[in-house]
Short mmCIF file of C-alpha atoms in Angstrom, two decimals:
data_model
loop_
_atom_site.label_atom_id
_atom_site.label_comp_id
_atom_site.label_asym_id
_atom_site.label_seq_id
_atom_site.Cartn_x
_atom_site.Cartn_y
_atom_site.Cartn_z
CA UNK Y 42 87.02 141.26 74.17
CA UNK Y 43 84.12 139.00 72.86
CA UNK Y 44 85.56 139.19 69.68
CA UNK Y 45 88.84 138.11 70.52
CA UNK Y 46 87.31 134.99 72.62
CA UNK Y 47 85.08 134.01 69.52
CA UNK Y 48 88.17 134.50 67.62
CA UNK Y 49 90.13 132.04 69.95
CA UNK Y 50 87.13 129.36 70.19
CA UNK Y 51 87.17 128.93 66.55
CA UNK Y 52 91.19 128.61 66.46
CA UNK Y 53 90.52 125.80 69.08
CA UNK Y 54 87.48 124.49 66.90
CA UNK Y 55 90.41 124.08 64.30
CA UNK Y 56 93.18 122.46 65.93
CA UNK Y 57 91.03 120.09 67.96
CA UNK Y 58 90.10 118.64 64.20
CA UNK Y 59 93.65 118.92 62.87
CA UNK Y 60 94.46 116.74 66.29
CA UNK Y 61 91.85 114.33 65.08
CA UNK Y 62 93.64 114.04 61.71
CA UNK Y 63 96.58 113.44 63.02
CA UNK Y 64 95.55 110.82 65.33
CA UNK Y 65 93.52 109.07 62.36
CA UNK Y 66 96.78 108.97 59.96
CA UNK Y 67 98.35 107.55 63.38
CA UNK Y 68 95.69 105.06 63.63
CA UNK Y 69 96.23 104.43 59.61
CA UNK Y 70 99.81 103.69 59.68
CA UNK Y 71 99.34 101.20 62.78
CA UNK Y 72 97.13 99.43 60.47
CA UNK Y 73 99.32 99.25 57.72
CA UNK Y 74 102.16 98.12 60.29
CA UNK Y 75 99.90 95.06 61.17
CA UNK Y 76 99.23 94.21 58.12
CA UNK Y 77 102.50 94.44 56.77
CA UNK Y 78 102.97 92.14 59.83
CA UNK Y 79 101.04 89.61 59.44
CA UNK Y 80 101.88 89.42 55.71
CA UNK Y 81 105.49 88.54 56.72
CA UNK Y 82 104.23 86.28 59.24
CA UNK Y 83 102.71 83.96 56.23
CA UNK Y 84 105.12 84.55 54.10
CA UNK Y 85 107.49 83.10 56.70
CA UNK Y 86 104.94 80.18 57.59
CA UNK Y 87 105.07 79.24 54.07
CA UNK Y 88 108.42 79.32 53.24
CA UNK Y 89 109.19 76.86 56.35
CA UNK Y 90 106.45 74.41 54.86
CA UNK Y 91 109.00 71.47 53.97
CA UNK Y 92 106.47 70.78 50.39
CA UNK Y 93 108.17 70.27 47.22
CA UNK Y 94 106.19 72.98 45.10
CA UNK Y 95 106.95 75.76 47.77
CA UNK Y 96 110.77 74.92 47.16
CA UNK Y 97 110.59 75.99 43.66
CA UNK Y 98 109.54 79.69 44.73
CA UNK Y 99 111.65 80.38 47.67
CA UNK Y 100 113.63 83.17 46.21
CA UNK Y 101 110.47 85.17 44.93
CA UNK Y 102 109.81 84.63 48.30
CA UNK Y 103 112.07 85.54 50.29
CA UNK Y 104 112.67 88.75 47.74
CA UNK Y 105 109.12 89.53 49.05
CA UNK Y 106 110.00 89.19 52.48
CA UNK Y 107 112.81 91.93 52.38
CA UNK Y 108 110.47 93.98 50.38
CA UNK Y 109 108.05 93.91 53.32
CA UNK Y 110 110.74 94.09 55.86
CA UNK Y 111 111.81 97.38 54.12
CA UNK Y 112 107.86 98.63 53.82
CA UNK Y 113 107.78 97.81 57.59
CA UNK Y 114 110.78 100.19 58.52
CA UNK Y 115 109.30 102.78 56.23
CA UNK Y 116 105.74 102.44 58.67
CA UNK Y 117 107.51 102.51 61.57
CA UNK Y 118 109.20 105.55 60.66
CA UNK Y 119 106.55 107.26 59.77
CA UNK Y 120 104.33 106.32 62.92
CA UNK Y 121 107.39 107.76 64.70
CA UNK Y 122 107.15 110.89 63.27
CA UNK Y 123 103.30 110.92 63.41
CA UNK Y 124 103.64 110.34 67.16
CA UNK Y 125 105.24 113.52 67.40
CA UNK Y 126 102.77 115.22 65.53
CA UNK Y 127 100.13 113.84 67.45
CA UNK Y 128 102.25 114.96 70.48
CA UNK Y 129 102.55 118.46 69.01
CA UNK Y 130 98.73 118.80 68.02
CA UNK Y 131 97.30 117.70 71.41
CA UNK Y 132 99.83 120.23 72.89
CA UNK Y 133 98.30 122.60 70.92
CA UNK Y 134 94.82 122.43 72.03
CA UNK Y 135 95.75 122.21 75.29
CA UNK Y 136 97.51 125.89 74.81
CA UNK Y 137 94.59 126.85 73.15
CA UNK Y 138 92.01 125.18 75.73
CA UNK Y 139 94.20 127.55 78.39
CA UNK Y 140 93.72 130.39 76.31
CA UNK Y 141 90.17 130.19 75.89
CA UNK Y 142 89.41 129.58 79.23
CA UNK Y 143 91.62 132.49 80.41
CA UNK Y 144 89.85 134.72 78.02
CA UNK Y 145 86.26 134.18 78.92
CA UNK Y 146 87.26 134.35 82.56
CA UNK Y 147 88.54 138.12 81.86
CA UNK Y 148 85.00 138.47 79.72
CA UNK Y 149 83.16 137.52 82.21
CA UNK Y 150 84.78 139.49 84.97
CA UNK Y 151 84.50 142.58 82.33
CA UNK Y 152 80.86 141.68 82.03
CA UNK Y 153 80.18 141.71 86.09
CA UNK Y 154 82.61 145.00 86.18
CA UNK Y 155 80.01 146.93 83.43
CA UNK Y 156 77.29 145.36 85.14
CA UNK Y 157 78.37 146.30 88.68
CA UNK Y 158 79.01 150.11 87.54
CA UNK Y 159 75.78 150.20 85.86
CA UNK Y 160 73.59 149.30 89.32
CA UNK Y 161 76.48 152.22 90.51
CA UNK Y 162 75.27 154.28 88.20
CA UNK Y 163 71.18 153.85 88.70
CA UNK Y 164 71.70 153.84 92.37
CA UNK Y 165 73.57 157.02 92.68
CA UNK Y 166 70.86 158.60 89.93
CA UNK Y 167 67.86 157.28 92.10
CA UNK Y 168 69.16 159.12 94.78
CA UNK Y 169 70.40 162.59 92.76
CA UNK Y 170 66.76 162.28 91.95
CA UNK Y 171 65.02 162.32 95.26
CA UNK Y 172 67.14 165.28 97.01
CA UNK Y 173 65.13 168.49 97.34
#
């Protein structure tokens, strides 16, 4: 029984860190999202500048733009996905976290059963003992 809660804890030990993983690749791909954002932001600031110089590279530009715009979906996507792995992983643990829990409540109720039996067992010896 101690074996299989040891057994469980560690399992738990493991998914808790594969939840942290997941949240940090979550927390990665928000970052690229805002700075894929703000990269289109000032890309669009300078292509409404009304100079003459920026005129001459408005369709590099803009070609950058859609590039971003289509790097953008691709985040968003994938932080989509991630919150469902995220989702999934903290599910997981909580299982687990159940589990464990359940599992040293029946050790520890084994451990007070073997203890009870054993003052059982030395009481009803003490008095075997002191009958003529």
């Amino acid at each position: 029984m101690d074996k299989r809660l040891r057994k469980t804890e560690r399992v738990l030990k493991v998914q808790e860190q594969l939840q942290k993983m997941a949240e940090w690749k979550l927390a990665d791909l928000s970052r690229q999202a805002a700075d894929l954002r703000n990269a289109q932001e000032t890309l669009i600031q300078t292509l409404n500048d009304d100079e003459v110089l920026h005129g001459l590279f408005v369709e590099s530009r803009a070609r950058r733009l859609q590039t971003l715009a289509g790097e953008a979906n691709q985040v968003d996507e994938a932080q989509e996905a991630q919150r469902k792995v995220v989702l999934e992983r903290s599910m997981q643990v909580k299982r687990t976290e159940r589990m464990v829990e359940t599992l040293a409540e029946e050790h520890r109720r084994a451990s007070e059963k073997k203890d009870y039996l054993m003052l059982l067992d030395s009481l009803a010896s003490k008095n075997d003992a002191s009958l003529p």
